[in-house]
PDB file of C-alpha atoms in Angstrom:
ATOM      1  CA  ARG A  82     -12.603 100.940  53.855  1.00  0.00           C
ATOM      2  CA  GLU A  83     -16.432 101.783  54.621  1.00  0.00           C
ATOM      3  CA  SER A  84     -16.065 104.699  52.227  1.00  0.00           C
ATOM      4  CA  LEU A  85     -14.823 102.396  48.696  1.00  0.00           C
ATOM      5  CA  SER A  86     -16.607 103.991  45.815  1.00  0.00           C
ATOM      6  CA  PRO A  87     -18.357 100.398  45.141  1.00  0.00           C
ATOM      7  CA  ARG A  88     -19.752 100.396  48.809  1.00  0.00           C
ATOM      8  CA  VAL A  89     -20.975 103.617  48.912  1.00  0.00           C
ATOM      9  CA  TRP A  90     -23.163 103.868  45.539  1.00  0.00           C
ATOM     10  CA  THR A  91     -24.469 100.632  46.129  1.00  0.00           C
ATOM     11  CA  THR A  92     -25.678 101.835  49.568  1.00  0.00           C
ATOM     12  CA  ILE A  93     -26.906 104.988  48.089  1.00  0.00           C
ATOM     13  CA  ALA A  94     -28.991 102.779  45.387  1.00  0.00           C
ATOM     14  CA  THR A  95     -30.072 100.152  47.791  1.00  0.00           C
ATOM     15  CA  GLY A  96     -30.461 101.974  50.942  1.00  0.00           C
ATOM     16  CA  LYS A  97     -29.119  99.016  52.141  1.00  0.00           C
ATOM     17  CA  VAL A  98     -25.490  98.572  54.391  1.00  0.00           C
ATOM     18  CA  PRO A  99     -22.809  96.994  52.569  1.00  0.00           C
ATOM     19  CA  ALA A 100     -22.991  93.522  54.785  1.00  0.00           C
ATOM     20  CA  LYS A 101     -26.755  93.180  53.193  1.00  0.00           C
ATOM     21  CA  HIS A 102     -26.206  94.430  49.538  1.00  0.00           C
ATOM     22  CA  GLY A 103     -22.837  92.468  49.316  1.00  0.00           C
ATOM     23  CA  VAL A 104     -20.895  94.796  47.353  1.00  0.00           C
ATOM     24  CA  LEU A 105     -17.670  95.154  49.532  1.00  0.00           C
ATOM     25  CA  ASP A 106     -14.920  96.473  47.440  1.00  0.00           C
ATOM     26  CA  PHE A 107     -13.329  97.268  43.572  1.00  0.00           C
ATOM     27  CA  PHE A 108     -13.337  93.480  43.075  1.00  0.00           C
ATOM     28  CA  CYS A 109     -17.254  93.498  43.003  1.00  0.00           C
ATOM     29  CA  THR A 110     -19.615  93.152  39.860  1.00  0.00           C
ATOM     30  CA  GLN A 111     -23.462  93.617  40.290  1.00  0.00           C
ATOM     31  CA  ASN A 112     -24.151  90.483  39.019  1.00  0.00           C
ATOM     32  CA  GLU A 113     -21.855  88.557  40.814  1.00  0.00           C
ATOM     33  CA  ASN A 114     -21.953  90.151  44.315  1.00  0.00           C
ATOM     34  CA  LEU A 115     -25.293  92.173  44.717  1.00  0.00           C
ATOM     35  CA  ARG A 116     -27.760  90.654  46.823  1.00  0.00           C
ATOM     36  CA  VAL A 117     -30.639  93.111  46.882  1.00  0.00           C
ATOM     37  CA  LYS A 118     -32.673  95.082  44.401  1.00  0.00           C
ATOM     38  CA  ARG A 119     -31.635  98.798  43.480  1.00  0.00           C
ATOM     39  CA  LEU A 120     -33.994 101.666  43.650  1.00  0.00           C
ATOM     40  CA  TRP A 121     -34.181 101.279  39.582  1.00  0.00           C
ATOM     41  CA  GLU A 122     -34.628  97.640  39.470  1.00  0.00           C
ATOM     42  CA  ILE A 123     -37.712  98.342  41.655  1.00  0.00           C
ATOM     43  CA  LEU A 124     -39.176 100.921  39.670  1.00  0.00           C
ATOM     44  CA  GLN A 125     -38.532  98.544  36.305  1.00  0.00           C
ATOM     45  CA  TYR A 126     -40.519  96.125  37.869  1.00  0.00           C
ATOM     46  CA  LYS A 127     -43.537  98.420  38.573  1.00  0.00           C
ATOM     47  CA  GLY A 128     -43.401  99.567  34.849  1.00  0.00           C
ATOM     48  CA  TRP A 129     -40.890 102.879  34.805  1.00  0.00           C
ATOM     49  CA  SER A 130     -38.698 103.433  32.051  1.00  0.00           C
ATOM     50  CA  VAL A 131     -34.869 103.824  33.413  1.00  0.00           C
ATOM     51  CA  GLY A 132     -31.771 105.506  32.080  1.00  0.00           C
ATOM     52  CA  LEU A 133     -28.409 105.373  34.023  1.00  0.00           C
ATOM     53  CA  PHE A 134     -25.422 107.163  33.017  1.00  0.00           C
ATOM     54  CA  GLN A 135     -22.189 106.542  34.627  1.00  0.00           C
ATOM     55  CA  TRP A 136     -23.563 105.193  37.801  1.00  0.00           C
ATOM     56  CA  LEU A 137     -21.220 102.705  39.669  1.00  0.00           C
ATOM     57  CA  MET A 138     -21.600  98.791  39.847  1.00  0.00           C
ATOM     58  CA  THR A 139     -23.867  98.880  36.510  1.00  0.00           C
ATOM     59  CA  TRP A 140     -21.567  96.435  34.515  1.00  0.00           C
ATOM     60  CA  PRO A 141     -22.616  94.235  32.999  1.00  0.00           C
ATOM     61  CA  PRO A 142     -25.456  96.227  31.879  1.00  0.00           C
ATOM     62  CA  ASP A 143     -29.079  94.889  32.943  1.00  0.00           C
ATOM     63  CA  PRO A 144     -31.365  94.679  29.705  1.00  0.00           C
ATOM     64  CA  PHE A 145     -33.188  97.821  30.606  1.00  0.00           C
ATOM     65  CA  ASP A 146     -35.152 100.291  28.736  1.00  0.00           C
ATOM     66  CA  PRO A 147     -34.022 102.956  27.077  1.00  0.00           C
ATOM     67  CA  PHE A 148     -30.312 102.981  28.455  1.00  0.00           C
ATOM     68  CA  ILE A 149     -27.251 102.097  30.573  1.00  0.00           C
ATOM     69  CA  VAL A 150     -23.918 103.125  30.415  1.00  0.00           C
ATOM     70  CA  PRO A 151     -21.690 101.895  33.242  1.00  0.00           C
ATOM     71  CA  ALA A 152     -19.132 103.745  35.029  1.00  0.00           C
ATOM     72  CA  TRP A 153     -15.594 103.817  35.420  1.00  0.00           C
ATOM     73  CA  MET A 154     -15.159 100.271  37.067  1.00  0.00           C
ATOM     74  CA  ALA A 155     -16.815  98.432  33.930  1.00  0.00           C
ATOM     75  CA  ARG A 156     -14.581  95.575  32.904  1.00  0.00           C
ATOM     76  CA  GLY A 157     -15.629  95.941  29.245  1.00  0.00           C
ATOM     77  CA  PRO A 158     -17.568  98.395  26.790  1.00  0.00           C
ATOM     78  CA  GLU A 159     -20.905  96.574  27.114  1.00  0.00           C
ATOM     79  CA  THR A 160     -23.543  99.303  27.182  1.00  0.00           C
ATOM     80  CA  ARG A 161     -27.246  99.291  26.661  1.00  0.00           C
ATOM     81  CA  PRO A 162     -28.354  99.719  24.189  1.00  0.00           C
ATOM     82  CA  THR A 163     -25.268  98.489  22.383  1.00  0.00           C
ATOM     83  CA  GLU A 164     -24.614 101.505  19.957  1.00  0.00           C
ATOM     84  CA  LEU A 165     -23.079 103.318  22.842  1.00  0.00           C
ATOM     85  CA  ALA A 166     -20.382 101.393  23.375  1.00  0.00           C
ATOM     86  CA  PHE A 167     -18.216 103.828  21.623  1.00  0.00           C
ATOM     87  CA  ILE A 168     -18.292 105.850  25.043  1.00  0.00           C
ATOM     88  CA  LYS A 169     -16.736 103.030  27.278  1.00  0.00           C
ATOM     89  CA  GLU A 170     -14.463 102.318  24.379  1.00  0.00           C
ATOM     90  CA  LEU A 171     -13.030 105.655  24.597  1.00  0.00           C
ATOM     91  CA  GLU A 172     -13.036 105.763  28.329  1.00  0.00           C
ATOM     92  CA  LEU A 173     -11.134 102.488  28.797  1.00  0.00           C
ATOM     93  CA  SER A 174      -8.807 103.179  25.925  1.00  0.00           C
ATOM     94  CA  PHE A 175      -7.385 106.294  27.997  1.00  0.00           C
ATOM     95  CA  GLN A 176      -7.956 104.435  31.387  1.00  0.00           C
ATOM     96  CA  THR A 177      -5.726 101.589  29.971  1.00  0.00           C
ATOM     97  CA  GLY A 178      -3.488 104.060  28.420  1.00  0.00           C
ATOM     98  CA  GLU A 179      -4.266 102.262  25.063  1.00  0.00           C
ATOM     99  CA  PHE A 180      -4.595 104.928  23.328  1.00  0.00           C
ATOM    100  CA  GLU A 181      -1.262 107.008  24.481  1.00  0.00           C
ATOM    101  CA  GLY A 182       0.276 103.510  23.368  1.00  0.00           C
ATOM    102  CA  TRP A 183      -0.769 103.449  19.818  1.00  0.00           C
ATOM    103  CA  LEU A 184       0.858 107.294  19.664  1.00  0.00           C
ATOM    104  CA  GLU A 185       4.212 106.069  21.262  1.00  0.00           C
ATOM    105  CA  HIS A 186       4.212 102.923  19.352  1.00  0.00           C
ATOM    106  CA  GLY A 187       3.760 104.803  15.659  1.00  0.00           C
ATOM    107  CA  GLU A 188       0.424 103.280  15.533  1.00  0.00           C
ATOM    108  CA  ARG A 189      -1.020 106.670  14.252  1.00  0.00           C
ATOM    109  CA  MET A 190      -3.367 105.586  11.728  1.00  0.00           C
ATOM    110  CA  LYS A 191      -5.056 103.043  14.595  1.00  0.00           C
ATOM    111  CA  ALA A 192      -5.255 106.213  16.762  1.00  0.00           C
ATOM    112  CA  VAL A 193      -7.066 107.921  14.100  1.00  0.00           C
ATOM    113  CA  THR A 194      -9.116 105.331  12.956  1.00  0.00           C
ATOM    114  CA  ARG A 195     -10.667 104.818  16.481  1.00  0.00           C
ATOM    115  CA  LEU A 196     -10.507 108.250  16.980  1.00  0.00           C
ATOM    116  CA  ARG A 197     -12.628 109.094  14.226  1.00  0.00           C
ATOM    117  CA  ASP A 198     -15.386 106.144  14.926  1.00  0.00           C
ATOM    118  CA  TRP A 199     -15.576 107.237  18.790  1.00  0.00           C
ATOM    119  CA  THR A 200     -16.199 111.313  16.954  1.00  0.00           C
ATOM    120  CA  ARG A 201     -18.962 109.754  14.526  1.00  0.00           C
ATOM    121  CA  GLY A 202     -20.465 107.962  17.666  1.00  0.00           C
ATOM    122  CA  TYR A 203     -20.432 111.236  19.728  1.00  0.00           C
ATOM    123  CA  LEU A 204     -22.086 113.028  16.874  1.00  0.00           C
ATOM    124  CA  ARG A 205     -24.833 110.643  16.309  1.00  0.00           C
ATOM    125  CA  HIS A 206     -25.401 111.014  19.776  1.00  0.00           C
ATOM    126  CA  GLY A 207     -25.934 114.823  20.539  1.00  0.00           C
ATOM    127  CA  LEU A 208     -22.397 116.205  20.783  1.00  0.00           C
ATOM    128  CA  ARG A 209     -23.093 120.021  20.030  1.00  0.00           C
ATOM    129  CA  LEU A 210     -20.702 122.358  18.166  1.00  0.00           C
ATOM    130  CA  LYS A 211     -20.507 124.649  21.273  1.00  0.00           C
ATOM    131  CA  THR A 212     -19.177 121.456  23.255  1.00  0.00           C
ATOM    132  CA  ALA A 213     -16.938 120.450  20.189  1.00  0.00           C
ATOM    133  CA  LEU A 214     -14.923 123.799  20.501  1.00  0.00           C
ATOM    134  CA  ARG A 215     -14.739 123.692  24.385  1.00  0.00           C
ATOM    135  CA  ILE A 216     -13.036 120.415  23.868  1.00  0.00           C
ATOM    136  CA  ALA A 217     -10.788 121.439  21.246  1.00  0.00           C
ATOM    137  CA  GLN A 218      -9.901 124.781  23.316  1.00  0.00           C
ATOM    138  CA  THR A 219      -9.204 122.512  26.701  1.00  0.00           C
ATOM    139  CA  ALA A 220      -6.895 120.225  24.420  1.00  0.00           C
ATOM    140  CA  ALA A 221      -4.883 122.686  22.816  1.00  0.00           C
ATOM    141  CA  GLY A 222      -4.139 124.622  26.294  1.00  0.00           C
ATOM    142  CA  VAL A 223      -2.684 121.539  27.229  1.00  0.00           C
ATOM    143  CA  ALA A 224      -1.150 120.137  24.144  1.00  0.00           C
ATOM    144  CA  ASN A 225       2.413 120.797  24.643  1.00  0.00           C
ATOM    145  CA  ASP A 226       2.065 120.808  28.836  1.00  0.00           C
ATOM    146  CA  PRO A 227       4.242 118.041  30.264  1.00  0.00           C
ATOM    147  CA  ARG A 228       2.451 118.183  33.513  1.00  0.00           C
ATOM    148  CA  TRP A 229       0.637 115.106  33.860  1.00  0.00           C
ATOM    149  CA  GLU A 230      -2.007 116.838  36.614  1.00  0.00           C
ATOM    150  CA  LEU A 231      -2.936 119.218  33.733  1.00  0.00           C
ATOM    151  CA  GLN A 232      -3.067 116.504  31.239  1.00  0.00           C
ATOM    152  CA  TYR A 233      -5.306 114.360  33.588  1.00  0.00           C
ATOM    153  CA  ALA A 234      -7.470 117.109  34.515  1.00  0.00           C
ATOM    154  CA  ALA A 235      -8.139 118.100  30.766  1.00  0.00           C
ATOM    155  CA  LYS A 236      -9.010 114.257  29.730  1.00  0.00           C
ATOM    156  CA  ARG A 237     -11.431 114.331  32.913  1.00  0.00           C
ATOM    157  CA  THR A 238     -13.127 117.822  31.554  1.00  0.00           C
ATOM    158  CA  ILE A 239     -13.229 116.555  28.001  1.00  0.00           C
ATOM    159  CA  GLN A 240     -15.116 113.464  29.272  1.00  0.00           C
ATOM    160  CA  LEU A 241     -17.615 115.526  30.960  1.00  0.00           C
ATOM    161  CA  LEU A 242     -18.263 117.567  28.429  1.00  0.00           C
ATOM    162  CA  LEU A 243     -18.590 114.546  25.902  1.00  0.00           C
ATOM    163  CA  ASN A 244     -20.741 112.554  28.373  1.00  0.00           C
ATOM    164  CA  GLY A 245     -23.135 115.451  29.185  1.00  0.00           C
ATOM    165  CA  ASP A 246     -24.196 116.000  25.655  1.00  0.00           C
ATOM    166  CA  VAL A 247     -24.689 112.260  25.037  1.00  0.00           C
ATOM    167  CA  TYR A 248     -26.887 111.826  28.334  1.00  0.00           C
ATOM    168  CA  LEU A 249     -28.723 115.141  27.585  1.00  0.00           C
ATOM    169  CA  ASP A 250     -29.444 113.562  23.977  1.00  0.00           C
ATOM    170  CA  LEU A 251     -30.361 110.123  25.561  1.00  0.00           C
ATOM    171  CA  TYR A 252     -32.737 112.012  28.133  1.00  0.00           C
ATOM    172  CA  ARG A 253     -34.453 113.988  25.444  1.00  0.00           C
ATOM    173  CA  ARG A 254     -34.822 111.217  23.278  1.00  0.00           C
ATOM    174  CA  HIS A 255     -35.956 108.660  25.377  1.00  0.00           C
ATOM    175  CA  GLN A 256     -37.321 110.407  28.522  1.00  0.00           C
ATOM    176  CA  PRO A 257     -37.079 107.716  30.863  1.00  0.00           C
ATOM    177  CA  ARG A 258     -39.331 108.178  34.156  1.00  0.00           C
ATOM    178  CA  PHE A 259     -36.176 107.651  36.246  1.00  0.00           C
ATOM    179  CA  SER A 260     -32.825 108.714  35.511  1.00  0.00           C
ATOM    180  CA  CYS A 261     -29.467 109.581  36.778  1.00  0.00           C
ATOM    181  CA  PHE A 262     -26.241 111.166  35.359  1.00  0.00           C
ATOM    182  CA  ILE A 263     -23.094 110.938  37.582  1.00  0.00           C
ATOM    183  CA  ALA A 264     -20.197 113.114  36.812  1.00  0.00           C
ATOM    184  CA  TYR A 265     -17.056 111.543  38.485  1.00  0.00           C
ATOM    185  CA  GLY A 266     -14.572 114.474  37.384  1.00  0.00           C
ATOM    186  CA  THR A 267     -14.741 116.445  40.596  1.00  0.00           C
ATOM    187  CA  ASP A 268     -13.913 113.298  42.431  1.00  0.00           C
ATOM    188  CA  ASN A 269     -10.954 112.175  40.393  1.00  0.00           C
ATOM    189  CA  LEU A 270      -9.511 115.659  40.697  1.00  0.00           C
TER     190      LEU A 270
END
């Protein structure tokens, strides 16, 4: 129980034990349960710019600049700035199986439209051609393989590649004084 991800990541961010910071399980949210300040909140108060990408327990995102993209426990697509919501929309559609559901139920046009919107978002926010080619190779490598573990690994790899490019673009553009990028792929696999 002590090693639950929300507890661990909040302990890292606050330097406090779960009994003090208030985040005890997967049902907690930062605004309802968090009782102490995290490192980036202290730095923000001192005038530092903060950029967070996929840190757990950052949903709903606080109004920090220049960016916050919450991690996999987010209950909605909210990001800061809101133009980054495409990242969470894609992630949530894969988590819930919504995207695969569209394909299975013949809603191919809906799937194609959403995929096009997400692709535009990634292209506007730093997706490199080299990364796009690696993603295509990864997807093609498992396209006809029925093994769920390979499909899952491919999705996580693709997510890491996409998020890596976006984070680097955000970091270069905004150059926050404090920034974190978390890659959950290895933990998931």
